[in-house]
Every structure is written in structure tokens, then in C-alpha cells.
XYZ file of C-alpha atoms in Angstrom:
399
model
C -104.373 -29.671 152.884
C -101.026 -30.229 154.566
C -98.190 -27.737 154.350
C -94.522 -27.618 153.508
C -93.597 -28.539 157.075
C -95.188 -32.009 156.952
C -92.887 -35.029 156.872
C -92.519 -37.376 153.952
C -93.262 -40.285 156.303
C -96.768 -38.922 156.830
C -97.285 -38.621 153.086
C -96.161 -42.141 152.358
C -98.167 -43.707 155.188
C -101.480 -42.878 153.554
C -102.811 -41.429 156.816
C -105.917 -39.304 156.227
C -105.771 -40.299 152.592
C -109.417 -39.984 151.513
C -109.705 -36.874 149.413
C -106.404 -35.245 150.384
C -104.478 -36.073 147.202
C -107.375 -35.446 144.831
C -107.981 -32.105 146.590
C -104.530 -30.973 145.448
C -105.299 -32.172 141.923
C -108.588 -30.256 141.980
C -106.901 -27.102 143.314
C -104.287 -26.915 140.540
C -104.183 -23.581 138.659
C -101.980 -23.388 135.510
C -100.782 -19.795 135.792
C -99.287 -20.022 139.274
C -98.941 -23.695 140.235
C -96.580 -26.606 139.809
C -98.088 -30.074 140.257
C -96.204 -33.341 140.706
C -97.644 -36.731 141.662
C -95.678 -39.953 142.114
C -96.307 -43.405 143.632
C -95.104 -41.948 146.966
C -96.628 -38.447 147.217
C -98.629 -35.612 145.673
C -97.250 -32.054 145.607
C -98.923 -28.775 144.723
C -96.521 -25.821 144.673
C -97.883 -22.289 144.465
C -96.072 -19.060 143.644
C -92.313 -18.448 143.553
C -90.159 -17.710 146.594
C -86.876 -17.983 144.683
C -86.089 -18.735 141.029
C -83.152 -20.828 139.882
C -80.816 -18.587 137.896
C -79.458 -19.458 134.461
C -75.730 -18.777 134.222
C -72.407 -20.566 133.691
C -72.329 -22.211 137.135
C -73.295 -25.886 137.566
C -77.043 -26.365 137.924
C -76.639 -28.023 141.329
C -74.872 -24.892 142.621
C -77.582 -22.615 141.265
C -80.289 -24.778 142.821
C -78.502 -24.735 146.170
C -78.298 -20.934 146.002
C -82.054 -20.727 145.405
C -82.752 -23.060 148.340
C -80.396 -21.053 150.565
C -82.073 -17.786 149.551
C -85.502 -19.217 150.322
C -84.345 -20.397 153.744
C -82.790 -16.986 154.459
C -86.132 -15.355 153.598
C -87.872 -17.379 156.291
C -88.832 -20.663 154.637
C -87.588 -23.416 156.980
C -87.769 -26.413 154.629
C -87.517 -25.196 151.020
C -88.006 -27.471 148.020
C -87.096 -26.868 144.388
C -89.545 -28.159 141.787
C -89.749 -28.015 138.008
C -88.164 -29.248 134.794
C -84.705 -29.554 133.220
C -84.343 -29.659 129.412
C -82.961 -32.427 127.232
C -79.914 -30.212 126.711
C -78.645 -29.667 130.284
C -76.910 -26.443 129.215
C -80.220 -24.841 128.204
C -82.278 -22.822 130.740
C -84.124 -24.945 133.311
C -87.656 -24.191 134.532
C -86.982 -24.629 138.270
C -88.167 -22.615 141.254
C -88.596 -22.726 145.016
C -92.343 -22.176 145.543
C -93.875 -19.696 147.944
C -96.009 -22.463 149.445
C -95.965 -26.232 149.040
C -98.902 -28.484 149.871
C -98.305 -32.212 150.286
C -100.518 -35.278 150.364
C -100.136 -39.052 150.023
C -99.958 -40.631 146.573
C -102.942 -40.287 144.269
C -103.116 -44.073 143.991
C -103.837 -44.235 147.767
C -106.766 -41.833 147.549
C -110.006 -43.739 146.844
C -111.494 -40.664 145.168
C -109.006 -40.955 142.308
C -111.210 -43.774 140.980
C -113.940 -41.266 140.162
C -114.051 -40.464 136.447
C -112.374 -37.340 135.127
C -114.505 -34.805 133.273
C -114.769 -35.575 129.591
C -112.890 -33.267 127.221
C -114.968 -30.596 125.536
C -115.758 -31.238 121.895
C -112.954 -29.561 119.966
C -112.233 -29.435 116.249
C -108.555 -30.378 116.452
C -106.238 -29.857 113.506
C -103.071 -31.956 113.580
C -99.692 -31.392 111.977
C -97.043 -34.120 112.397
C -93.427 -32.931 112.622
C -91.957 -34.611 110.641
C -94.450 -36.522 108.506
C -94.655 -40.235 109.442
C -92.921 -41.298 106.231
C -90.111 -38.811 106.894
C -89.732 -40.153 110.433
C -89.551 -43.723 109.088
C -86.874 -42.602 106.634
C -84.863 -41.088 109.514
C -85.121 -44.390 111.396
C -83.942 -46.268 108.301
C -80.991 -43.884 107.984
C -80.026 -44.450 111.621
C -80.351 -48.223 111.238
C -78.008 -48.156 108.234
C -75.427 -46.173 110.144
C -75.611 -48.552 113.111
C -75.174 -51.568 110.872
C -72.056 -49.849 109.540
C -70.773 -49.670 113.131
C -71.057 -45.879 113.611
C -72.973 -46.066 116.937
C -75.060 -48.540 118.969
C -78.392 -46.844 119.687
C -80.240 -43.600 119.080
C -83.646 -42.431 120.268
C -85.524 -40.561 117.557
C -88.547 -38.454 118.419
C -91.308 -36.764 116.529
C -93.849 -34.104 117.457
C -97.551 -33.619 116.798
C -98.927 -30.067 116.790
C -102.588 -29.667 117.723
C -104.583 -26.496 117.172
C -108.273 -26.216 117.975
C -111.221 -23.875 118.128
C -110.702 -23.262 121.853
C -107.818 -22.776 124.287
C -106.301 -25.991 125.731
C -107.986 -26.991 129.003
C -104.842 -27.660 131.026
C -106.565 -28.545 134.355
C -108.915 -30.923 132.558
C -106.038 -32.620 130.728
C -104.131 -32.983 134.009
C -107.186 -34.588 135.639
C -107.522 -37.114 132.834
C -103.801 -37.927 132.780
C -103.682 -38.405 136.558
C -106.761 -40.616 136.700
C -105.699 -42.743 133.718
C -102.369 -43.934 135.196
C -102.620 -43.383 138.938
C -99.328 -45.142 139.739
C -97.269 -43.157 137.255
C -95.670 -39.723 137.519
C -98.060 -36.925 136.584
C -96.836 -33.356 136.291
C -97.763 -29.847 135.183
C -95.118 -27.098 135.279
C -95.160 -23.519 133.952
C -92.368 -23.018 131.414
C -92.944 -19.425 130.348
C -95.685 -16.887 129.784
C -98.899 -18.827 129.088
C -96.930 -22.054 128.553
C -97.258 -25.275 130.547
C -95.393 -28.579 130.355
C -97.654 -31.441 131.392
C -97.590 -35.182 131.110
C -97.758 -38.614 132.711
C -94.351 -40.288 132.641
C -93.951 -43.973 133.517
C -90.187 -43.689 134.085
C -88.363 -42.789 137.300
C -84.855 -41.572 136.524
C -83.707 -41.608 140.150
C -84.994 -40.907 143.645
C -83.078 -40.495 146.895
C -84.251 -40.800 150.470
C -81.425 -40.522 152.964
C -78.676 -42.874 151.789
C -81.003 -45.033 149.661
C -81.468 -44.550 145.937
C -83.865 -46.037 143.429
C -83.790 -45.950 139.631
C -86.271 -47.563 137.256
C -85.113 -47.415 133.631
C -87.620 -48.360 130.934
C -86.601 -49.283 127.397
C -88.252 -51.640 124.954
C -91.978 -51.107 124.410
C -95.058 -52.458 122.700
C -98.594 -51.018 122.438
C -101.350 -52.394 124.658
C -104.394 -54.113 123.155
C -108.025 -53.800 124.215
C -108.358 -57.573 123.706
C -107.135 -59.303 126.885
C -105.662 -62.354 125.154
C -103.818 -60.217 122.619
C -102.609 -57.872 125.355
C -101.113 -60.804 127.283
C -99.542 -62.175 124.099
C -97.890 -58.822 123.389
C -96.540 -58.589 126.939
C -95.086 -62.110 126.758
C -93.551 -61.406 123.339
C -91.926 -58.226 124.654
C -90.201 -60.194 127.429
C -88.640 -62.462 124.789
C -87.929 -59.905 122.047
C -84.180 -59.892 121.197
C -84.420 -56.357 119.772
C -86.148 -54.946 122.868
C -83.996 -56.874 125.342
C -80.895 -55.495 123.630
C -82.284 -51.960 123.685
C -83.092 -52.350 127.389
C -79.692 -53.810 128.262
C -77.916 -50.810 126.718
C -79.823 -48.487 129.047
C -79.374 -50.590 132.193
C -75.636 -50.960 131.598
C -75.223 -47.195 131.215
C -77.170 -46.479 134.417
C -75.238 -49.114 136.371
C -71.934 -47.590 135.273
C -73.083 -44.047 136.094
C -74.377 -44.906 139.573
C -71.625 -47.319 140.664
C -69.115 -44.601 141.730
C -71.637 -43.201 144.214
C -72.691 -46.479 145.838
C -71.396 -49.005 148.350
C -73.727 -51.557 146.836
C -75.912 -51.557 143.761
C -78.534 -54.222 143.078
C -79.305 -54.685 139.383
C -81.583 -57.622 138.443
C -80.321 -59.818 135.627
C -83.543 -59.727 133.610
C -86.176 -57.029 133.181
C -89.792 -57.290 134.202
C -92.818 -55.509 132.745
C -94.479 -52.204 133.551
C -97.770 -51.218 131.944
C -99.487 -47.921 131.346
C -102.907 -47.464 129.824
C -101.306 -47.328 126.369
C -98.029 -49.285 126.487
C -96.085 -52.236 127.891
C -92.459 -51.449 128.827
C -89.470 -53.537 129.827
C -88.476 -52.367 133.300
C -85.541 -52.868 135.670
C -85.686 -51.659 139.284
C -82.203 -50.671 140.487
C -81.538 -50.012 144.185
C -78.411 -48.874 145.988
C -76.892 -47.361 149.112
C -74.872 -44.177 148.780
C -71.262 -44.192 149.953
C -69.712 -41.531 152.197
C -71.283 -38.080 152.023
C -74.509 -38.700 150.088
C -74.930 -36.783 146.857
C -78.305 -35.184 146.230
C -81.039 -36.707 144.116
C -80.515 -33.849 141.651
C -76.778 -34.572 141.380
C -77.567 -38.221 140.690
C -80.170 -37.257 138.086
C -77.713 -34.999 136.284
C -75.066 -37.743 136.389
C -77.529 -40.022 134.564
C -79.151 -37.529 132.191
C -79.583 -38.108 129.332
C -79.699 -41.902 129.527
C -79.681 -44.094 126.411
C -83.446 -44.441 126.964
C -83.958 -40.905 125.612
C -80.700 -40.202 123.771
C -78.636 -43.212 122.683
C -75.217 -44.812 122.990
C -72.586 -43.448 122.923
C -74.219 -40.293 124.245
C -72.230 -37.601 122.429
C -72.593 -39.269 119.047
C -76.274 -40.021 119.615
C -76.859 -36.346 120.422
C -75.209 -35.418 117.132
C -77.396 -37.866 115.210
C -80.528 -36.508 116.920
C -79.526 -33.003 115.851
C -79.121 -34.206 112.276
C -82.319 -36.249 112.000
C -84.903 -34.481 114.204
C -86.376 -31.317 112.590
C -87.231 -29.576 115.897
C -85.717 -28.569 119.226
C -86.770 -30.994 121.970
C -86.755 -28.298 124.638
C -87.971 -29.878 127.888
C -89.148 -33.086 126.224
C -86.937 -36.053 127.235
C -85.436 -33.932 129.986
C -86.024 -34.359 133.718
C -88.938 -33.224 135.898
C -89.416 -33.488 139.644
C -88.442 -32.052 143.019
C -85.559 -31.932 145.480
C -85.123 -30.571 149.005
C -82.261 -28.902 150.847
C -81.278 -32.227 152.451
C -80.723 -33.808 149.029
C -83.789 -36.033 148.923
C -85.992 -35.916 145.859
C -87.613 -37.633 142.884
C -86.652 -36.921 139.280
C -88.423 -38.590 136.374
C -87.852 -38.707 132.631
C -90.003 -36.140 130.819
C -91.871 -38.367 128.388
C -95.566 -38.892 127.504
C -95.806 -35.144 127.640
C -96.898 -32.050 125.774
C -96.363 -28.330 125.969
C -99.555 -26.279 126.055
C -99.720 -22.681 124.878
C -102.452 -20.268 123.811
C -102.209 -21.494 120.239
C -102.611 -25.188 121.060
C -100.455 -28.145 122.018
C -97.226 -29.764 120.911
C -97.109 -33.486 121.739
C -93.903 -35.535 121.757
C -93.117 -39.235 121.330
C -89.923 -41.154 120.657
C -88.656 -44.663 120.043
C -85.352 -46.361 120.746
C -83.656 -47.366 117.504
C -81.065 -50.140 117.318
C -79.546 -51.968 114.363
C -82.405 -54.501 114.272
C -85.166 -51.844 114.347
C -87.907 -51.803 111.729
C -88.800 -48.249 110.587
C -92.512 -49.027 110.249
C -92.645 -50.594 113.719
C -90.860 -47.643 115.328
C -93.238 -45.224 113.608
C -96.201 -47.250 114.910
C -94.693 -47.204 118.414
C -94.533 -43.416 118.462
C -98.140 -43.258 117.258
C -99.157 -45.503 120.161
C -97.278 -43.275 122.618
C -99.173 -40.227 121.349
C -102.316 -42.044 122.498
C -101.741 -41.010 126.146
C -102.217 -37.359 125.302
C -104.679 -37.708 122.471
C -107.055 -39.458 124.877
C -106.580 -36.619 127.366
C -107.762 -34.039 124.809
C -110.359 -36.196 123.056
C -108.554 -36.358 119.714
C -107.962 -39.165 117.215
C -104.714 -39.564 115.254
């Protein structure tokens, strides 16, 4: 295990990679630890040196105070890690850990190819919130309002509550999520007493290293198929889908406009490419840029982008209002931001999707779909069902 003092260059090089990343995955303990794995590094944070306060000050100021307090207490290179809710004004689950262990990316560790332990047989009971037909009706309502010109896009989510005859096996679920999509962003963060947010997001909101930034918005999706020919057909159709290309363009335009004031140059490809997870194909655009003047932190950039139209809609304020009207639950940390940032301003922040919150009573899973004027309610309902698949596989349940 390496410690908080190791450089990011060492992590990214893959030096000494065999077993180092999977060792952190194996060492994860839900009650005390925060785990975050990305295509560049694996982090295991243990304990709390300083918590991020919740008050009226900007979140970036509160985070800086926590980092400063940790440094004053003797930690030379403090890092904040955790999750920010969909509503940025709600309390965040962020802390500076007592210790931080680092390793190269899971995808560079050959041992990640070993199979994860199978989930224990559990008699799961499922309760959709709302019912699928109610969700489809909400999509139809939003489509009608968009056709009337009220707004351009809204992302509508639904939840799936799972209760079983045993407590959720959080370490086992994390193992299965991490080994299923090794190049994604896998996380597990405590969010309260006996509560854990965990998931495997495919979407990088923004990362910063020095003066360089990277964003990778995803919008426009289709389920994978076990049949290779059908899977390829679906991927090709997604690249040509007018509905999905429009949905994706709305997101990319918003991110370009939000990042432009901070950059001397911003490279935004004209057409999206494809990213795949075990369950879904997504339209993807990789945006790169160089920060102008005094670089802003990765967290500041993330908050300038959050929430993007990929999880909220366009225009943002109106989409938020529509979400409040049509979704029968509080999103909490779902569709927020999860990741890490250091005192120098570097960091990685990803969109909190393909996730669930585990508690003693069971699990709440989340999935959403981007709705535009050309959306089909049945297709959007099917898309959310496919997105639930990531977590249902991790717990051994069938929808």
C-alpha cells in the first residue's frame, strides 16, 4: 500500500501495479472508508481528519477550510473526498480522511480480471417508485410540455427499493461493480449512520491536473445486447439517432458555455463517439482545455457545471422545477457529484449515476433518462430498466 505522500505520476505510471489496486479494493470497510477508483488511480480513504461544514458559505470555501485545518493538524498533503448532492444547497458528504492510500488504476492491475465473489442468495422484494406506468405518464407529460415550447429537455428519474432477508453486502457489491466495468468510476462513500452511497458511474464531469482540464459528458443511450451482431447494430443506430444526437448536443453545448470563461482554449469535437459499459452504450464527447490565468480548482469547475443537462435538463432552473413536480422522491446524492480534490486544486469529479444507497433496511437504486420532445415514454421507461441492470447484477436480483 502506498500512502498519502505518493505522487500522482507514480499512480498513473502503473509501476508496481500487480495487486496494489485490488489490495485497496479488498481492504475497503464500509463503516470507516471512502473508496474511489477511476481510469487514472485507486484511492482508499480511512477515518476523518476534518469534516466539511454545512453552512451558508460557498462549498469551495468550506472545503478549503477543511483542507487548511487538516494541514494545520500535521497532514502535509490533504485531500477532500466524498459526494455532493443533486441540490448543491443541501448538505454534502465530504471529508478530509485521516489516512489516504493510493494505487494505480484498477484496469492496470491484472488481478482485477479475477472473478468477484457471487452474491449470496437473497429473497429480494422490489418496490418501484413510481410504478413504471406512472413514470411513463410523467415522461408523456414532459414531452407534451416540450412540444408546447415550455422547455427543451428534462431528465426524469425513478427509484427501485430492494429489501431482503439479509443486510446488504456492501463490500461484495463494490467488488462486483469494480470488476464489471474496470475502466469506469467506482465509488463507495459513507453518507450517514449505517448508510453508504455506492456505484459505478461511466461519466466524468470534470478533472483537473495543473492547468489542464478534461470533461466527458455522456447523453443519449441504448441498452447493450448479449448477441454480438445486435449489440453492434444498436451501437451504430445510436450514432445516427436524431433524438439521441439532439439530447447529446444540448449537454455538450451547455458544458462548452460553462467552461469557456475559464479556458484559453477548449477543444470540443464536432460529433460524439461511443462509450460502453457492461449494460449500456452511450454517446460520448471528450472535451479538453487549458485553464487561463490563475487556475480554478477541479471542485470549482465541477460546481460551475453541476447540474448539467445530462442529469437535470435545459434550461436548468425550469428543468429543476419540472423534476420537483414529476418525481415523487428526493434525489439526495443521486445525480450529484462524487470524487476527490487536493489543496493544489487538482481532482476528479464524476456524475453520481448507476448508483444506490445502502442502509440496514435494504437498498434504493436510481436510474434516469433524458427526455426531449421526440422521446417515447415506453422507450425511456425501458432505458431506465436497463440502467438498473448494473446494480441488480451486483446484488443478484432480477427486475
